[in-house]
PDB file of C-alpha atoms in Angstrom:
ATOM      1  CA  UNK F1186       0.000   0.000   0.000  1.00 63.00           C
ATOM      2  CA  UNK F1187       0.871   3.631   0.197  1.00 72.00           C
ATOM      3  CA  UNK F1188       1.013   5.490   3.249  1.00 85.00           C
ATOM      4  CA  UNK F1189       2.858   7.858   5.378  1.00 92.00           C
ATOM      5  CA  UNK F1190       4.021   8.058   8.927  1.00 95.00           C
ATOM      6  CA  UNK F1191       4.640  11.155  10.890  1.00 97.00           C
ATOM      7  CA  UNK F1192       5.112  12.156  15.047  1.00 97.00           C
ATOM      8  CA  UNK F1193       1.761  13.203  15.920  1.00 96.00           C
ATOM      9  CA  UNK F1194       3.447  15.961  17.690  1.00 97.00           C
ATOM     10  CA  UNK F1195       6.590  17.773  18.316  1.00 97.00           C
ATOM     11  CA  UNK F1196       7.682  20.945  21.263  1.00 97.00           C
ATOM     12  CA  UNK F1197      10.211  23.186  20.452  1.00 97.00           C
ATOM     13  CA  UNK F1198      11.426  26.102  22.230  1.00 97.00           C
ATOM     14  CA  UNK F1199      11.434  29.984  19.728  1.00 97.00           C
ATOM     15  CA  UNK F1200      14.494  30.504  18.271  1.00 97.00           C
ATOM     16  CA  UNK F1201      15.502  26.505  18.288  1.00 97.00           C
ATOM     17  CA  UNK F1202      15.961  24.201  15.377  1.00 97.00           C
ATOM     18  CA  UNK F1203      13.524  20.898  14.864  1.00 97.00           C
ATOM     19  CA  UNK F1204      13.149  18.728  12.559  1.00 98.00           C
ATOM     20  CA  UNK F1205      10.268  16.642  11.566  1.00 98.00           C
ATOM     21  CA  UNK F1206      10.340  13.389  10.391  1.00 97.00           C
ATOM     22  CA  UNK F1207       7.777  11.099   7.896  1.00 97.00           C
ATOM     23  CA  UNK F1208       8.555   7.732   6.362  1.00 96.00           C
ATOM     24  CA  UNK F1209       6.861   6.079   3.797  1.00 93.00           C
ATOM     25  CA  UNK F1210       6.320   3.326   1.781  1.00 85.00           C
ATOM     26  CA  UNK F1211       8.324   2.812  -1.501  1.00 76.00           C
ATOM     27  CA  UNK F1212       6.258   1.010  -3.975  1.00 82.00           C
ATOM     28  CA  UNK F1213       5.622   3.280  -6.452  1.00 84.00           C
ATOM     29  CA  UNK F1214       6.867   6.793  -4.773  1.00 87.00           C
ATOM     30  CA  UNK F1215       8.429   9.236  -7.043  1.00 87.00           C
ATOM     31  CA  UNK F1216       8.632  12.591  -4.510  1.00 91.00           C
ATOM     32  CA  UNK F1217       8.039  14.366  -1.224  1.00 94.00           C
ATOM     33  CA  UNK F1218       6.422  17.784  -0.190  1.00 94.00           C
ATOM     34  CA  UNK F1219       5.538  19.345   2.192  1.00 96.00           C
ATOM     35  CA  UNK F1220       2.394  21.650   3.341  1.00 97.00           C
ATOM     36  CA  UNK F1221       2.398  23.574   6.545  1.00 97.00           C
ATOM     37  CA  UNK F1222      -1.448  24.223   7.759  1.00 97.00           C
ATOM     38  CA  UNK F1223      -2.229  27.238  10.160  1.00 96.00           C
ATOM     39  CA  UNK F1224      -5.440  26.205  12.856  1.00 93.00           C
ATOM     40  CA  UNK F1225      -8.792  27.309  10.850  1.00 89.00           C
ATOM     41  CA  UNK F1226      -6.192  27.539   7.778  1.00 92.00           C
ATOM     42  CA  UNK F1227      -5.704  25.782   4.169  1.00 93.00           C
ATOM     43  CA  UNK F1228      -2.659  23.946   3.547  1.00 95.00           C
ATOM     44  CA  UNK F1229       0.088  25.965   2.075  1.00 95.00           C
ATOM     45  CA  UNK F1230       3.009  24.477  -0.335  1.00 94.00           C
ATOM     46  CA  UNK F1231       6.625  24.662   1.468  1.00 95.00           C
ATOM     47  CA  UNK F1232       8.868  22.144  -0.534  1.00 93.00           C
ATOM     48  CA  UNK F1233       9.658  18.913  -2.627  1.00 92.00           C
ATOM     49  CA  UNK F1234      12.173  16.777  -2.909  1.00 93.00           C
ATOM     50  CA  UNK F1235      12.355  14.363  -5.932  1.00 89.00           C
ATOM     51  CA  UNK F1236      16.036  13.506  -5.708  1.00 92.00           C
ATOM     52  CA  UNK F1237      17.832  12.403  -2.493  1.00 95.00           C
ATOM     53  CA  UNK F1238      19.492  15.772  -0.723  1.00 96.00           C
ATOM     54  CA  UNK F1239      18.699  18.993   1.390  1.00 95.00           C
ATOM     55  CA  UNK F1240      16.775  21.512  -0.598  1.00 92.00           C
ATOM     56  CA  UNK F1241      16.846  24.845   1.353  1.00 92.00           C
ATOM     57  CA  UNK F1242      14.534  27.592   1.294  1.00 87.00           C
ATOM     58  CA  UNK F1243      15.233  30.566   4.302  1.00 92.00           C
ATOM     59  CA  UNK F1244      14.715  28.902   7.547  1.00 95.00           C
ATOM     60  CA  UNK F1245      12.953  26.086   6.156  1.00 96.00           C
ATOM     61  CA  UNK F1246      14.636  22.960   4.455  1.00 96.00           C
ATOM     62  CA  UNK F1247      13.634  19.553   3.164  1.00 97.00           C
ATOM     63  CA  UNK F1248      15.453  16.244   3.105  1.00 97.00           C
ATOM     64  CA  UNK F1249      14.713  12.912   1.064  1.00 97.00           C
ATOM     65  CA  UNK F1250      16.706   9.919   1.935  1.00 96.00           C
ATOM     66  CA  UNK F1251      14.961   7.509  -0.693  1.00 93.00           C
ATOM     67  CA  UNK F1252      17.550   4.221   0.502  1.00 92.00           C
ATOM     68  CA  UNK F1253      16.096   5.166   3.367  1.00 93.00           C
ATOM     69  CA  UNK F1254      12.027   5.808   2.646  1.00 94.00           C
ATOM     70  CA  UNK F1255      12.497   9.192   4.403  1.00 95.00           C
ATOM     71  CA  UNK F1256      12.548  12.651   4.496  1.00 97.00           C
ATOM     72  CA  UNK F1257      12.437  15.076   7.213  1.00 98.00           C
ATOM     73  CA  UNK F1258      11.490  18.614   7.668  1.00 98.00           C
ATOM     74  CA  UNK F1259      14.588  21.164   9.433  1.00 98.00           C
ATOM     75  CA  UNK F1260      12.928  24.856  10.288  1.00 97.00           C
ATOM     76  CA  UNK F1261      15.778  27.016  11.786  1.00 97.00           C
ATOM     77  CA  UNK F1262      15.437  29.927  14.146  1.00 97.00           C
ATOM     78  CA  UNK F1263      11.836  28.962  15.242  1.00 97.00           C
ATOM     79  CA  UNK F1264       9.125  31.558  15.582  1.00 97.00           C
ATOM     80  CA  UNK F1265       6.190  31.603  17.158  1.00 96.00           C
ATOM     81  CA  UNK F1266       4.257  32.121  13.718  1.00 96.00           C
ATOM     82  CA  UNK F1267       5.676  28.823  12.839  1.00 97.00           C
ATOM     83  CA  UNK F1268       3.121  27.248  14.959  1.00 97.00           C
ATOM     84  CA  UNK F1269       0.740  25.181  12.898  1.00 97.00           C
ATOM     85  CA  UNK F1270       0.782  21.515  11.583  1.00 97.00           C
ATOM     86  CA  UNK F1271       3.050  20.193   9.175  1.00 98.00           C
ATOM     87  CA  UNK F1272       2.052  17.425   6.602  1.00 97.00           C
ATOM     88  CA  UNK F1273       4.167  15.214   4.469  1.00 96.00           C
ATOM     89  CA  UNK F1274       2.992  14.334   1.316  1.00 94.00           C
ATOM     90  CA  UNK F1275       3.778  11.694  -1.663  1.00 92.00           C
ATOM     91  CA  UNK F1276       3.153  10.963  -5.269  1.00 87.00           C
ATOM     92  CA  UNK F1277       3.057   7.888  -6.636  1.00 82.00           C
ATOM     93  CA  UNK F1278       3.753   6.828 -10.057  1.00 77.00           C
ATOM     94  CA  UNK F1279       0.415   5.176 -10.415  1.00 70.00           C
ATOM     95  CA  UNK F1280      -1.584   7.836  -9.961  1.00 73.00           C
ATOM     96  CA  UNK F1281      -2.270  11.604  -9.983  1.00 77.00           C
ATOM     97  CA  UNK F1282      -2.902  11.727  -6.159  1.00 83.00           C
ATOM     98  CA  UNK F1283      -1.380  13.104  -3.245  1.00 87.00           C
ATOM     99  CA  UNK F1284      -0.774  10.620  -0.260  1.00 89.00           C
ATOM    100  CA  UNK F1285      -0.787  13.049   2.791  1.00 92.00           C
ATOM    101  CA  UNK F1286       0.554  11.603   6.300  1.00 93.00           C
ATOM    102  CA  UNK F1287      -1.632  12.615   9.539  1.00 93.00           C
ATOM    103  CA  UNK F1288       0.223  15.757  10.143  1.00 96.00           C
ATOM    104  CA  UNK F1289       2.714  16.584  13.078  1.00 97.00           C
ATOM    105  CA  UNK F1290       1.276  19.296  15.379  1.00 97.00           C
ATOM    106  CA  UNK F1291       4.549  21.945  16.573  1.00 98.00           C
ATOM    107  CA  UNK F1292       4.207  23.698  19.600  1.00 97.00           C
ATOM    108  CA  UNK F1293       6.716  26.413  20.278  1.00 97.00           C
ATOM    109  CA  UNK F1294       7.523  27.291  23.745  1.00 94.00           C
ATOM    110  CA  UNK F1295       8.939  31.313  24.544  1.00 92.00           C
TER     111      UNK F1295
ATOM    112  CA  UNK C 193      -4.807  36.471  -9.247  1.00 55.00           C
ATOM    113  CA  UNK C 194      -6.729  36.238  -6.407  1.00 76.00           C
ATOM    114  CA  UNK C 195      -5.742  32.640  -5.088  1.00 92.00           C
ATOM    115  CA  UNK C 196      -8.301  29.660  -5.072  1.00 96.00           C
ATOM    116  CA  UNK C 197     -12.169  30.914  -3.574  1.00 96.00           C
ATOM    117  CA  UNK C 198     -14.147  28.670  -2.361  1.00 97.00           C
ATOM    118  CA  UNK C 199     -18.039  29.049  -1.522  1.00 97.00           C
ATOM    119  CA  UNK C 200     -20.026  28.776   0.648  1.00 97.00           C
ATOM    120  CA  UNK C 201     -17.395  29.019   3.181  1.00 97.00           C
ATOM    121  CA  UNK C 202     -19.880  27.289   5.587  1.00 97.00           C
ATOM    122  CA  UNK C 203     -22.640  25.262   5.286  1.00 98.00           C
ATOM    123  CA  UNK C 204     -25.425  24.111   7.801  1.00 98.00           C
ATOM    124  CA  UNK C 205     -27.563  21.257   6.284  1.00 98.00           C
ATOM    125  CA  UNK C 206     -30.162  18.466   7.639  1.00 97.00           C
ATOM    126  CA  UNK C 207     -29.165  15.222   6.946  1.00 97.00           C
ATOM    127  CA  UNK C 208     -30.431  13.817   4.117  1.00 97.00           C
ATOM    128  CA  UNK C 209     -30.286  17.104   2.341  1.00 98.00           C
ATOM    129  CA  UNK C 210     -28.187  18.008  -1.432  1.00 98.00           C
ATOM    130  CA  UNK C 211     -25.773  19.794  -0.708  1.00 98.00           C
ATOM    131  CA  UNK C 212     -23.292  21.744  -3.644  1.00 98.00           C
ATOM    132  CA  UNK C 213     -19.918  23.643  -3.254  1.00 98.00           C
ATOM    133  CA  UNK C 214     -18.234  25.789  -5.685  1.00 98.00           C
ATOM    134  CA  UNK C 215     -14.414  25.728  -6.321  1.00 98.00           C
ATOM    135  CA  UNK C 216     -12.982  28.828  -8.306  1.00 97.00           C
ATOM    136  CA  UNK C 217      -9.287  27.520  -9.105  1.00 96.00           C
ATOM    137  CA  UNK C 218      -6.356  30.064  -9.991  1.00 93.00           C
ATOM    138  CA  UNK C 219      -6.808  30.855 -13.782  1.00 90.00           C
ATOM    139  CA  UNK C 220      -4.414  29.616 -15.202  1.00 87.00           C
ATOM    140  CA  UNK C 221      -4.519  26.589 -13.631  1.00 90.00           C
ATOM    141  CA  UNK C 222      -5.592  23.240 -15.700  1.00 90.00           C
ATOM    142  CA  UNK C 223      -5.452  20.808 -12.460  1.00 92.00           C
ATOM    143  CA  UNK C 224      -7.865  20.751 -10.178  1.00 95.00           C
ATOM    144  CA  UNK C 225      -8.322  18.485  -6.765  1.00 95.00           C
ATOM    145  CA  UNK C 226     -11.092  18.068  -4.176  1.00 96.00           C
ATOM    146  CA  UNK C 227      -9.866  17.187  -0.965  1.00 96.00           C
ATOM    147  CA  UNK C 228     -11.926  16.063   2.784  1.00 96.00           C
ATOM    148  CA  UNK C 229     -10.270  16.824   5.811  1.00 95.00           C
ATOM    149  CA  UNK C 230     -11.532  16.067   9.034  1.00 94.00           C
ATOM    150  CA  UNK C 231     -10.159  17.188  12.699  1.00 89.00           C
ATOM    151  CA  UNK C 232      -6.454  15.842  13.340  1.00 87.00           C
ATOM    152  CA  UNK C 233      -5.909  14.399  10.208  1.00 90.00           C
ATOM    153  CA  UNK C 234      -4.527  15.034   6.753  1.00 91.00           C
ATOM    154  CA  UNK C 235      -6.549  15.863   3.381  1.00 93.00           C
ATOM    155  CA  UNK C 236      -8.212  13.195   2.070  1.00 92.00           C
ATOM    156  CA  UNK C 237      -8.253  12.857  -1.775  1.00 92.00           C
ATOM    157  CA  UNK C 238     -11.313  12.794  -3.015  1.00 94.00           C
ATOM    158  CA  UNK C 239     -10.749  13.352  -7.485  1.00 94.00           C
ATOM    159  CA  UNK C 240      -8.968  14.704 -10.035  1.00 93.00           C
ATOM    160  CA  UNK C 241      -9.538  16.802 -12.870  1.00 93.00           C
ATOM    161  CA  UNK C 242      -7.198  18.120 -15.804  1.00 91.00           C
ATOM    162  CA  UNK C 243      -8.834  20.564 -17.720  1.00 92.00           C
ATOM    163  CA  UNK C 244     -12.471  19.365 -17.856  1.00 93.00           C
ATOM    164  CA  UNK C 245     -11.813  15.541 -17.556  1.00 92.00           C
ATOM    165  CA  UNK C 246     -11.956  13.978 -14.200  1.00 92.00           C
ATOM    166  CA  UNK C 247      -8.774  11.642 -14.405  1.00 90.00           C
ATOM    167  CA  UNK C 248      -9.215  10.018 -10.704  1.00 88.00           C
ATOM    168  CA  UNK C 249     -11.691   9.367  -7.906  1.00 89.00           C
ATOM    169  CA  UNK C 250     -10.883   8.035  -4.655  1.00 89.00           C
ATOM    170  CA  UNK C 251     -12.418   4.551  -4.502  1.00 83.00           C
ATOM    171  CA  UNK C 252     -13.204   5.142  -0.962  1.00 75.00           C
ATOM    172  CA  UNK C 253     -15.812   7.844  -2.512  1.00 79.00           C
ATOM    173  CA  UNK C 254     -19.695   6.609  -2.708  1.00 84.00           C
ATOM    174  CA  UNK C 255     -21.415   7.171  -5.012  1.00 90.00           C
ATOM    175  CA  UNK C 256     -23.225  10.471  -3.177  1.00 95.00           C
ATOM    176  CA  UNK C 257     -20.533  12.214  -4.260  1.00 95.00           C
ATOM    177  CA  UNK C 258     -20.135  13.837  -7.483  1.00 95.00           C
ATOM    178  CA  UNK C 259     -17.676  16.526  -9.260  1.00 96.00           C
ATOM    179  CA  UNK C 260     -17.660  18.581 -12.450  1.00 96.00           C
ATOM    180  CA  UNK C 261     -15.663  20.684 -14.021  1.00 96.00           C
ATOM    181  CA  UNK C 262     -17.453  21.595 -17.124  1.00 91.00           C
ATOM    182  CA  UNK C 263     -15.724  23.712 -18.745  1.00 87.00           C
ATOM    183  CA  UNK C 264     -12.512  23.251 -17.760  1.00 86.00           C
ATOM    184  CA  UNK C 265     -12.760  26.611 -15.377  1.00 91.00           C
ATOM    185  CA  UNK C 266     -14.494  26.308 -11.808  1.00 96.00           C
ATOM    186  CA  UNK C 267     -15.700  23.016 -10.593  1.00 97.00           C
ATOM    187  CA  UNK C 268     -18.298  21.862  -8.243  1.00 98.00           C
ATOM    188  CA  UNK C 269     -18.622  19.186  -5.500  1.00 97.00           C
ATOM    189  CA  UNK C 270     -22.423  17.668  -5.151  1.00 97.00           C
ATOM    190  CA  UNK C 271     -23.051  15.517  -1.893  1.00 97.00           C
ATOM    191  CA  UNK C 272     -26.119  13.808  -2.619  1.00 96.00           C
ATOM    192  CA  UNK C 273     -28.918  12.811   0.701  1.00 96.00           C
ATOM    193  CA  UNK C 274     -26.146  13.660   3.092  1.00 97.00           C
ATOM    194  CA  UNK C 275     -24.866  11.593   5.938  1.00 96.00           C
ATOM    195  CA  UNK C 276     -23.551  12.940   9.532  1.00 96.00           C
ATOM    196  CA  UNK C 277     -20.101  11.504   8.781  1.00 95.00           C
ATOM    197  CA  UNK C 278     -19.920  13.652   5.848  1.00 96.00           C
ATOM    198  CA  UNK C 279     -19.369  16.548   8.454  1.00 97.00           C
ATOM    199  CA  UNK C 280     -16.023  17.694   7.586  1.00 97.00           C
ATOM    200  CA  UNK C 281     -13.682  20.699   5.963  1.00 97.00           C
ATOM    201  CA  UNK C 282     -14.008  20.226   1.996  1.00 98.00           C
ATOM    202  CA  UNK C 283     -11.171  22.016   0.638  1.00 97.00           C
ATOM    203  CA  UNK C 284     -10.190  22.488  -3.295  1.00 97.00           C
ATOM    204  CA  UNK C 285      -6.671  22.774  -4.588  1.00 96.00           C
ATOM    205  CA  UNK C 286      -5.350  24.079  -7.982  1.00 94.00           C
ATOM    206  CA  UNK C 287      -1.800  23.763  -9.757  1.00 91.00           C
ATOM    207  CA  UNK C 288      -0.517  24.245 -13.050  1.00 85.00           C
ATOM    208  CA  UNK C 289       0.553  21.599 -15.174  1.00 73.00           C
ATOM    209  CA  UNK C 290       4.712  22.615 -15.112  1.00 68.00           C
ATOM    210  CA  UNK C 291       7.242  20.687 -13.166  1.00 57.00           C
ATOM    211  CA  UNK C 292       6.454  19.796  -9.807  1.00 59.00           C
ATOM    212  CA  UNK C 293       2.846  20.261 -11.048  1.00 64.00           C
ATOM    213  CA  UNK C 294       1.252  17.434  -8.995  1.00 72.00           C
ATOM    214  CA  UNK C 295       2.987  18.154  -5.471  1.00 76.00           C
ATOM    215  CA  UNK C 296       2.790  22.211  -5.638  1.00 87.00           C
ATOM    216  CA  UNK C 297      -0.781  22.675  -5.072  1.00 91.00           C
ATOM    217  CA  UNK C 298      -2.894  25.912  -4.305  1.00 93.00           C
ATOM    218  CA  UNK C 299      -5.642  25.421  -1.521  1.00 95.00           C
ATOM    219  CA  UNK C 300      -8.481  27.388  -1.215  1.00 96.00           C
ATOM    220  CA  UNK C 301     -10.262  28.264   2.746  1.00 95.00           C
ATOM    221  CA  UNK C 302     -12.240  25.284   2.470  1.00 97.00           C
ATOM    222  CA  UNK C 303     -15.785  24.644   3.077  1.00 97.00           C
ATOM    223  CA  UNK C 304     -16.901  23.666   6.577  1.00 97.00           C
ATOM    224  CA  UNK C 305     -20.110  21.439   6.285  1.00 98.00           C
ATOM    225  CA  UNK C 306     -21.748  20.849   9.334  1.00 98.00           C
ATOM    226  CA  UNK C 307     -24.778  17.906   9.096  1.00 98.00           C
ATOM    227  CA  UNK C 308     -26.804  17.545  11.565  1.00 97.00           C
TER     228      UNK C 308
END
């Protein structure tokens, strides 16, 4: 099957790193993104990896291991705007879809 | 461009009641997705279209459900003699057909139906 696994939660103090990990499963996966999702928000686009590496964009990055089925999220210098969920998300060669883990839930600390 | 619009933003209906939502993607846009998503968890894929064809429905979707996109524009989402589990947060999604077309998608607010 296809599916994704992410912490259901992860605390992190402003001004901290953290990084957020998914897994998944291989048959068929081609890339990974991922959405960050404000409370009473829509999802918004952050990043995708296709190939294995970091892909940075300002305080955010993205990392695909694919010998590993993994990829993590790494935000930097944590703000307290950075406080929403965070979903992990596949494709598939199958299909057109969007596989989307459960989401991890950050709570930053002051 | 104003984004993806979504409407009603909410809806109140009686179960057992049609229910319709409208999905306004970015213009330029030729895919468009519907998506469920319910408290805690990630969206749910619900179909697919590319221009005007629908290209993939979730085979977890009954047959209640229904999408069009007929002219390759706006689409809309028809929940036929609805249920209380289809209480959720429908939310519509739009991206362009370039590289990376598939994973960089544009969400609209959502529409929060409540069935009671």
């Amino acid at each position: 099957g296809q599916s994704l696994e992410q912490p259901s939660e992860v605390t992190a103090v402003e001004g901290a790193i953290v990084q957020i990990n998914c897994t998944y499963q291989t048959s068929g996966f081609y890339g990974l993104s991922w959405y960050q999702q404000h409370d009473g928000g829509a999802p918004t686009f952050l990043s995708y990896n296709a190939l294995d590496g970091l892909e940075e964009t300002g305080r955010f990055s993205s990392f695909l291991s694919r010998s590993d089925s993994y990829g993590y999220l790494l935000l930097q210098e944590l703000q307290m705007k950075d406080s929403a969920s965070y979903f992990c998300a596949a494709d598939f060669i199958s299909n057109y879809q969007l596989i989307w883990g459960a989401g991890t839930k950050l709570i930053i600390k002051p | 461009d104003t984004g993806v619009s979504q409407n009603p933003r909410h809806k109140i209906t009686k179960r057992g009641q049609n229910v319709t939502f409208r999905c306004d993607p970015i213009s330029e846009h030729n895919r468009l997705y519907w998506y469920r998503q319910t408290l805690g968890q990630g969206p749910e894929f619900l179909t697919y279209f590319q221009n005007e064809a629908q290209l993939e429905k979730s085979r977890l979707l009954s047959d209640r459900f229904s999408a069009e996109r007929p002219k390759g524009s706006f689409s809309t989402l028809e929940i036929q003699r609805t249920e209380q589990g289809d209480s959720a947060m429908y939310l519509c999604a739009s991206s362009d057909t370039g590289t990376g077309g598939l994973n960089e998608q544009y969400f609209g607010p959502g529409t929060r139906l409540t069935v009671t």
